[in-house]
Short mmCIF file of C-alpha atoms and ligand atoms in Angstrom, two decimals:
data_model
loop_
_atom_site.label_atom_id
_atom_site.label_comp_id
_atom_site.label_asym_id
_atom_site.label_seq_id
_atom_site.Cartn_x
_atom_site.Cartn_y
_atom_site.Cartn_z
CA MET A 73 97.54 98.30 60.75
CA PRO A 74 96.19 98.57 57.13
CA ARG A 75 98.59 96.97 54.54
CA VAL A 76 99.98 98.85 51.60
CA PHE A 77 101.43 97.41 48.51
CA SER A 78 103.19 99.17 45.80
CA GLY A 79 105.77 98.32 43.09
CA ILE A 80 108.37 100.03 40.97
CA GLN A 81 110.05 98.79 37.80
CA PRO A 82 113.78 97.99 37.88
CA SER A 83 114.65 100.75 35.48
CA GLY A 84 118.17 101.00 37.02
CA GLU A 85 118.96 104.17 38.93
CA LEU A 86 116.13 105.99 40.48
CA HIS A 87 115.29 109.20 38.79
CA ILE A 88 113.75 112.27 40.11
CA GLY A 89 110.36 111.47 38.53
CA ASN A 90 110.23 108.15 40.38
CA TYR A 91 111.48 109.81 43.56
CA LEU A 92 109.09 112.84 43.61
CA GLY A 93 106.18 110.92 42.03
CA ALA A 94 106.23 107.84 44.22
CA VAL A 95 109.13 106.88 46.39
CA ARG A 96 109.12 109.99 48.62
CA ASN A 97 105.49 109.07 49.37
CA TRP A 98 106.48 105.57 50.24
CA VAL A 99 109.05 106.78 52.71
CA ALA A 100 106.33 108.74 54.45
CA LEU A 101 103.81 105.80 54.30
CA GLN A 102 106.16 103.42 56.14
CA ASP A 103 105.51 105.14 59.44
CA THR A 104 101.84 104.78 59.31
CA TYR A 105 101.20 101.42 57.41
CA GLU A 106 102.47 97.98 57.10
CA CYS A 107 104.23 98.38 53.70
CA LEU A 108 105.34 95.90 51.17
CA PHE A 109 107.34 97.49 48.27
CA SER A 110 108.43 95.35 45.29
CA ILE A 111 110.77 95.87 42.55
CA VAL A 112 108.60 94.42 39.68
CA ASP A 113 110.99 92.67 37.42
CA LEU A 114 108.33 90.39 36.14
CA HIS A 115 106.51 93.42 34.87
CA ALA A 116 109.72 94.78 33.31
CA ILE A 117 110.10 91.91 30.94
CA THR A 118 106.87 92.62 29.04
CA GLN A 119 108.77 95.37 27.30
CA PRO A 120 111.89 94.86 25.11
CA TYR A 121 114.91 94.66 27.33
CA GLU A 122 118.52 93.20 27.45
CA ALA A 123 118.78 90.02 29.55
CA GLN A 124 122.20 91.08 30.84
CA ASP A 125 121.05 94.33 32.20
CA LEU A 126 118.05 93.13 34.19
CA ALA A 127 119.97 91.93 37.40
CA PRO A 128 122.04 94.99 37.67
CA ARG A 129 119.06 97.32 37.00
CA THR A 130 117.21 95.51 39.76
CA PHE A 131 120.14 95.81 42.19
CA ASP A 132 120.51 99.46 41.35
CA MET A 133 116.91 100.17 42.05
CA ALA A 134 117.17 98.46 45.34
CA VAL A 135 120.18 100.63 46.25
CA GLY A 136 118.18 103.66 45.12
CA LEU A 137 115.12 102.85 47.14
CA LEU A 138 117.16 102.24 50.39
CA ALA A 139 119.13 105.37 49.97
CA ALA A 140 115.99 107.39 49.29
CA GLY A 141 114.92 106.42 52.75
CA LEU A 142 112.91 103.07 52.72
CA ASP A 143 113.97 101.45 56.00
CA PRO A 144 113.88 97.57 56.13
CA GLU A 145 113.15 97.86 59.84
CA GLN A 146 109.89 99.59 58.94
CA CYS A 147 108.76 98.09 55.63
CA THR A 148 109.36 94.99 53.42
CA ILE A 149 111.41 95.49 50.24
CA PHE A 150 111.62 92.66 47.83
CA VAL A 151 112.09 91.53 44.20
CA GLN A 152 108.88 90.32 42.64
CA SER A 153 110.50 87.32 40.86
CA HIS A 154 111.86 86.00 44.16
CA VAL A 155 108.41 85.19 45.14
CA PRO A 156 107.01 82.62 42.57
CA GLU A 157 103.56 82.84 43.95
CA HIS A 158 102.94 86.12 42.01
CA THR A 159 102.83 84.21 38.80
CA ALA A 160 100.97 81.30 40.34
CA LEU A 161 98.12 83.56 41.43
CA MET A 162 98.26 85.43 38.18
CA TRP A 163 97.56 82.05 36.43
CA ALA A 164 94.46 81.53 38.68
CA PHE A 165 93.27 85.02 37.96
CA ASN A 166 93.67 84.47 34.21
CA THR A 167 90.81 82.26 34.54
CA VAL A 168 88.38 85.00 35.77
CA ALA A 169 90.03 88.13 34.27
CA PRO A 170 87.77 89.72 31.57
CA LEU A 171 89.59 89.82 28.13
CA GLY A 172 87.52 92.85 26.91
CA GLU A 173 88.61 94.93 29.98
CA LEU A 174 92.21 94.00 29.32
CA GLU A 175 92.12 95.21 25.82
CA ARG A 176 90.48 98.42 26.91
CA GLN A 177 93.28 99.36 29.28
CA THR A 178 94.77 102.69 28.26
CA GLN A 179 98.37 101.61 28.98
CA PHE A 180 97.97 98.44 26.82
CA LYS A 181 96.54 100.44 23.93
CA ASP A 182 99.44 103.05 24.15
CA LYS A 183 102.27 100.36 24.52
CA SER A 184 100.91 97.94 21.99
CA ALA A 185 100.38 100.67 19.39
CA ARG A 186 104.20 101.28 19.39
CA LEU A 187 104.98 97.59 18.92
CA GLU A 188 104.97 95.48 15.66
CA SER A 189 104.23 92.22 17.52
CA VAL A 190 102.33 92.32 20.74
CA ALA A 191 103.03 89.68 23.29
CA VAL A 192 100.38 88.24 25.65
CA GLY A 193 102.37 89.35 28.60
CA LEU A 194 101.79 92.97 27.86
CA LEU A 195 97.93 92.32 27.72
CA ASN A 196 98.12 90.40 31.01
CA TYR A 197 100.24 92.98 32.76
CA PRO A 198 97.22 94.25 34.86
CA VAL A 199 96.40 90.60 35.83
CA LEU A 200 99.88 90.30 37.27
CA GLN A 201 99.37 93.53 38.94
CA ALA A 202 96.19 92.24 40.50
CA ALA A 203 98.05 89.24 41.72
CA ASP A 204 100.84 91.34 43.16
CA ILE A 205 98.34 93.26 45.28
CA LEU A 206 95.94 90.52 46.17
CA LEU A 207 98.64 87.93 46.98
CA TYR A 208 99.16 89.98 50.30
CA ARG A 209 95.49 91.01 50.51
CA ALA A 210 96.57 94.54 50.60
CA ASP A 211 94.12 97.03 51.88
CA LEU A 212 95.56 100.17 50.09
CA VAL A 213 97.54 100.83 46.87
CA PRO A 214 99.16 104.18 46.47
CA VAL A 215 98.32 105.25 43.04
CA GLY A 216 98.53 108.28 40.70
CA GLU A 217 95.51 109.14 38.48
CA ASP A 218 97.08 107.20 35.54
CA GLN A 219 97.00 103.90 37.45
CA LEU A 220 93.41 104.02 38.76
CA GLN A 221 92.17 102.02 35.89
CA HIS A 222 94.56 99.11 36.71
CA LEU A 223 93.55 99.23 40.22
CA GLU A 224 89.80 99.17 39.36
CA LEU A 225 90.59 96.01 37.25
CA ALA A 226 92.28 94.42 40.24
CA ARG A 227 89.11 95.04 42.22
CA GLU A 228 87.04 93.57 39.51
CA ILE A 229 89.26 90.47 39.46
CA ALA A 230 88.88 90.07 43.19
CA ARG A 231 85.09 90.40 42.92
CA ARG A 232 84.94 87.84 40.03
CA PHE A 233 87.18 85.31 41.81
CA ASN A 234 85.13 85.62 45.04
CA ALA A 235 81.92 85.23 43.13
CA ARG A 236 83.20 82.34 41.02
CA PHE A 237 84.42 80.23 43.97
CA GLY A 238 81.92 81.35 46.55
CA THR A 239 84.41 83.06 48.97
CA ASP A 240 85.09 86.48 50.34
CA TYR A 241 88.72 85.73 50.65
CA PHE A 242 90.03 88.63 48.50
CA PRO A 243 89.27 92.09 49.70
CA GLU A 244 88.87 94.84 47.17
CA PRO A 245 91.97 97.06 47.58
CA GLN A 246 91.23 100.74 47.83
CA PRO A 247 93.42 103.50 46.24
CA LEU A 248 95.47 105.60 48.42
CA LEU A 249 95.62 108.87 46.62
CA THR A 250 98.76 110.37 47.88
CA GLY A 251 98.73 113.44 45.73
CA ALA A 252 101.44 111.77 43.64
CA THR A 253 102.89 114.35 41.42
CA ARG A 254 103.39 113.74 37.76
CA ILE A 255 106.95 114.92 36.95
CA VAL A 256 107.58 116.12 33.37
CA GLY A 257 110.92 115.25 31.80
CA LEU A 258 113.63 117.67 30.90
CA ASP A 259 112.23 117.95 27.31
CA GLY A 260 109.22 119.74 28.92
CA GLN A 261 106.95 117.36 26.88
CA ALA A 262 106.33 113.96 28.40
CA LYS A 263 106.30 112.32 31.81
CA MET A 264 109.92 111.78 33.10
CA SER A 265 110.86 108.28 31.95
CA LYS A 266 114.08 106.40 31.47
CA SER A 267 112.96 105.16 28.08
CA LEU A 268 112.51 108.68 26.82
CA GLY A 269 115.93 109.85 28.01
CA ASN A 270 114.51 112.89 29.66
CA THR A 271 115.48 112.17 33.30
CA ILE A 272 117.88 113.15 36.00
CA GLY A 273 119.14 110.31 38.25
CA VAL A 274 118.76 110.73 41.95
CA LEU A 275 122.34 109.56 42.36
CA GLU A 276 123.90 111.54 39.62
CA SER A 277 127.08 113.55 40.44
CA PRO A 278 126.57 117.31 40.71
CA GLU A 279 128.45 118.01 37.43
CA ALA A 280 126.04 115.38 35.58
CA ILE A 281 123.08 117.16 37.21
CA TRP A 282 124.27 120.45 35.83
CA GLU A 283 124.97 119.03 32.39
CA LYS A 284 121.43 117.83 32.13
CA LEU A 285 119.65 120.86 33.57
CA ARG A 286 121.65 123.37 31.35
CA PRO A 287 119.90 122.50 28.04
CA ALA A 288 116.57 121.65 29.67
CA MET A 289 113.34 123.09 27.94
CA THR A 290 112.09 126.38 29.48
CA ASP A 291 109.25 128.68 28.60
CA PRO A 292 109.81 129.16 24.68
CA ALA A 293 108.75 132.79 25.17
CA ARG A 294 112.07 133.48 26.70
CA LYS A 295 114.14 133.74 23.48
CA THR A 296 116.57 136.23 25.06
CA ARG A 297 117.20 137.35 28.54
CA LYS A 298 115.01 140.48 27.92
CA ASP A 299 111.96 138.44 27.19
CA PRO A 300 109.71 138.01 30.10
CA GLY A 301 108.51 134.38 30.77
CA ASN A 302 105.63 132.68 32.40
CA PRO A 303 106.88 130.41 35.16
CA ASP A 304 103.53 128.57 35.30
CA ILE A 305 104.25 126.88 31.95
CA CYS A 306 107.86 126.19 32.71
CA ASN A 307 108.96 122.72 33.96
CA LEU A 308 111.99 124.12 35.63
CA TYR A 309 109.73 126.21 37.83
CA SER A 310 107.83 123.22 38.98
CA LEU A 311 111.20 121.51 39.79
CA HIS A 312 112.07 124.62 41.92
CA GLN A 313 108.79 123.96 43.81
CA HIS A 314 110.23 120.62 44.77
CA PHE A 315 113.78 121.42 45.56
CA SER A 316 114.05 125.20 46.40
CA PRO A 317 112.96 127.00 49.57
CA ALA A 318 109.64 128.84 49.39
CA ALA A 319 111.47 132.25 49.27
CA THR A 320 113.43 131.22 46.25
CA VAL A 321 110.47 129.91 44.51
CA ALA A 322 108.79 133.25 44.89
CA GLU A 323 111.91 135.05 43.73
CA VAL A 324 112.09 132.81 40.60
CA ALA A 325 108.53 133.78 39.62
CA VAL A 326 109.22 137.45 40.05
CA LYS A 327 112.57 137.38 38.22
CA CYS A 328 111.04 135.30 35.29
CA ARG A 329 108.02 137.50 34.72
CA GLY A 330 110.13 140.60 34.95
CA ALA A 331 112.96 139.31 32.80
CA LEU A 332 115.22 140.13 35.68
CA TRP A 333 117.50 137.20 35.05
CA GLY A 334 118.24 134.61 32.44
CA CYS A 335 117.08 130.96 32.24
CA LEU A 336 120.64 129.93 32.87
CA ASP A 337 120.82 131.82 36.15
CA CYS A 338 117.46 130.31 37.10
CA LYS A 339 118.78 126.83 36.31
CA ARG A 340 122.02 127.34 38.28
CA VAL A 341 120.03 128.11 41.45
CA LEU A 342 117.83 125.01 40.87
CA ALA A 343 120.86 122.74 40.21
CA ASP A 344 122.44 123.96 43.50
CA ASN A 345 119.31 123.28 45.53
CA MET A 346 118.70 119.97 43.83
CA ILE A 347 122.31 118.89 44.36
CA ALA A 348 122.02 119.81 48.14
CA HIS A 349 118.71 118.03 48.55
CA LEU A 350 120.01 114.84 46.90
CA ALA A 351 123.53 114.79 48.54
CA PRO A 352 122.36 112.70 51.61
CA ILE A 353 120.72 110.16 49.31
CA ARG A 354 123.93 109.95 47.17
CA GLU A 355 126.04 109.40 50.29
CA ARG A 356 123.71 106.57 51.47
CA ALA A 357 123.91 104.94 48.19
CA ALA A 358 127.72 105.02 48.10
CA ALA A 359 127.70 103.47 51.65
CA LEU A 360 125.45 100.64 50.42
CA ARG A 361 127.37 100.04 47.21
CA ALA A 362 130.48 99.64 49.51
CA HIS A 363 128.53 96.71 51.10
CA PRO A 364 126.40 95.01 48.35
CA GLU A 365 125.99 92.03 50.67
CA ARG A 366 123.87 94.15 52.94
CA VAL A 367 121.53 95.04 50.02
CA ARG A 368 121.30 91.32 49.07
CA GLU A 369 120.52 90.44 52.77
CA ILE A 370 117.57 93.00 52.83
CA LEU A 371 116.25 91.63 49.62
CA ALA A 372 116.47 88.11 50.97
CA ALA A 373 114.87 88.88 54.20
CA GLY A 374 112.07 90.71 52.27
CA ALA A 375 111.43 87.92 49.95
CA GLU A 376 111.35 85.23 52.72
CA ARG A 377 108.65 87.30 54.59
CA CYS A 378 106.64 87.68 51.38
CA ARG A 379 106.87 83.95 50.51
CA ARG A 380 105.50 83.10 53.81
CA LEU A 381 102.50 85.50 53.40
CA ALA A 382 102.09 84.42 49.90
CA ALA A 383 102.14 80.55 50.74
CA GLY A 384 99.13 81.21 53.01
CA THR A 385 97.15 82.90 50.15
CA MET A 386 97.98 80.25 47.66
CA ALA A 387 96.94 77.41 50.09
CA GLU A 388 93.57 79.03 50.33
CA VAL A 389 93.34 79.72 46.61
CA ARG A 390 94.15 76.07 45.87
CA ARG A 391 91.50 74.98 48.44
CA VAL A 392 88.65 77.03 47.01
CA MET A 393 89.66 76.17 43.43
CA GLY A 394 89.46 72.51 44.35
CA PHE A 395 92.98 71.21 43.62
CA LEU A 396 94.07 68.03 44.87
CA PRO A 397 96.60 68.80 47.61
CA ALA A 398 100.23 67.65 46.86
CA GLY A 399 101.22 64.31 48.39
CA MET A 400 97.73 62.94 48.77
S1 SF4 B 566 113.44 131.99 34.14
FE1 SF4 B 566 113.37 130.06 35.20
S2 SF4 B 566 111.07 129.65 35.32
FE2 SF4 B 566 111.45 131.37 33.94
S3 SF4 B 566 111.34 130.35 31.90
FE3 SF4 B 566 113.55 130.52 32.60
S4 SF4 B 566 113.94 128.63 33.48
FE4 SF4 B 566 111.69 128.74 33.50
#
């Protein structure tokens, strides 16, 4: 069975951008592939963060993923820093990773432009990503268009390592284009992201969901209820497409174009459908929070399995790189 690897940052509570853009696909993939899903806390520390928040954010993400439908009987869920081989392999890859390519990565250029002082960890982020994938010799990586560049770099690193050490040990992982959706935030401007404060959490209460949807950006042409709108340029309409039944989606388009209702009416219907869709996830999360030891056990079992796989890879990496075996 082909092996899939993917990771998600421990941004705390899962938001609907993560859910619709990635995690919902992961839930489907676990039926067909051998899946390894990682909460990538080592990546998270390349951006400014508060140390006391990292562990709770990691735990909350684990709760979110399990509640969203990842099943530890069907896939492996683990925390990246619980498997030290990720950084060991990254160091080996640092010796073949091309600096010029790293500097040309779009995400590095974007993120570094916003910082006064740029740490090496941010530059090396894609090298760690290559190590994440290749540590498990994953065949497939579910990616959106915006991550294809990082995956291509991982393939380049695999090729360079194999060529440098005369091996074919590392496969070139292939993209698994899952039709991942780019979910725009409530500001109607940028991709939904916790750091931009434009998200709705999957586990938020019905009241909180409504409070966030109510002021959300719509088609600016609808200044008053009598102005017709264009649903195709309204982010709320795209959310209807994910959460509302097809008949409602069609009705929304007609009522918007014909100015047959106000945006607040439209948002209320969306809120009700979103709340109903997310209710079972919220219930599973509450059950998991009542038994945090169960979450810790799942993460421990996931890390143990990954450490076993990773130890095999690192033994081979050390051998082909010519290190003196320990204890000799
Ligand atoms: S009626 Fe609905 S789809 Fe149309 S602009 Fe308002 S919120 Fe958007």
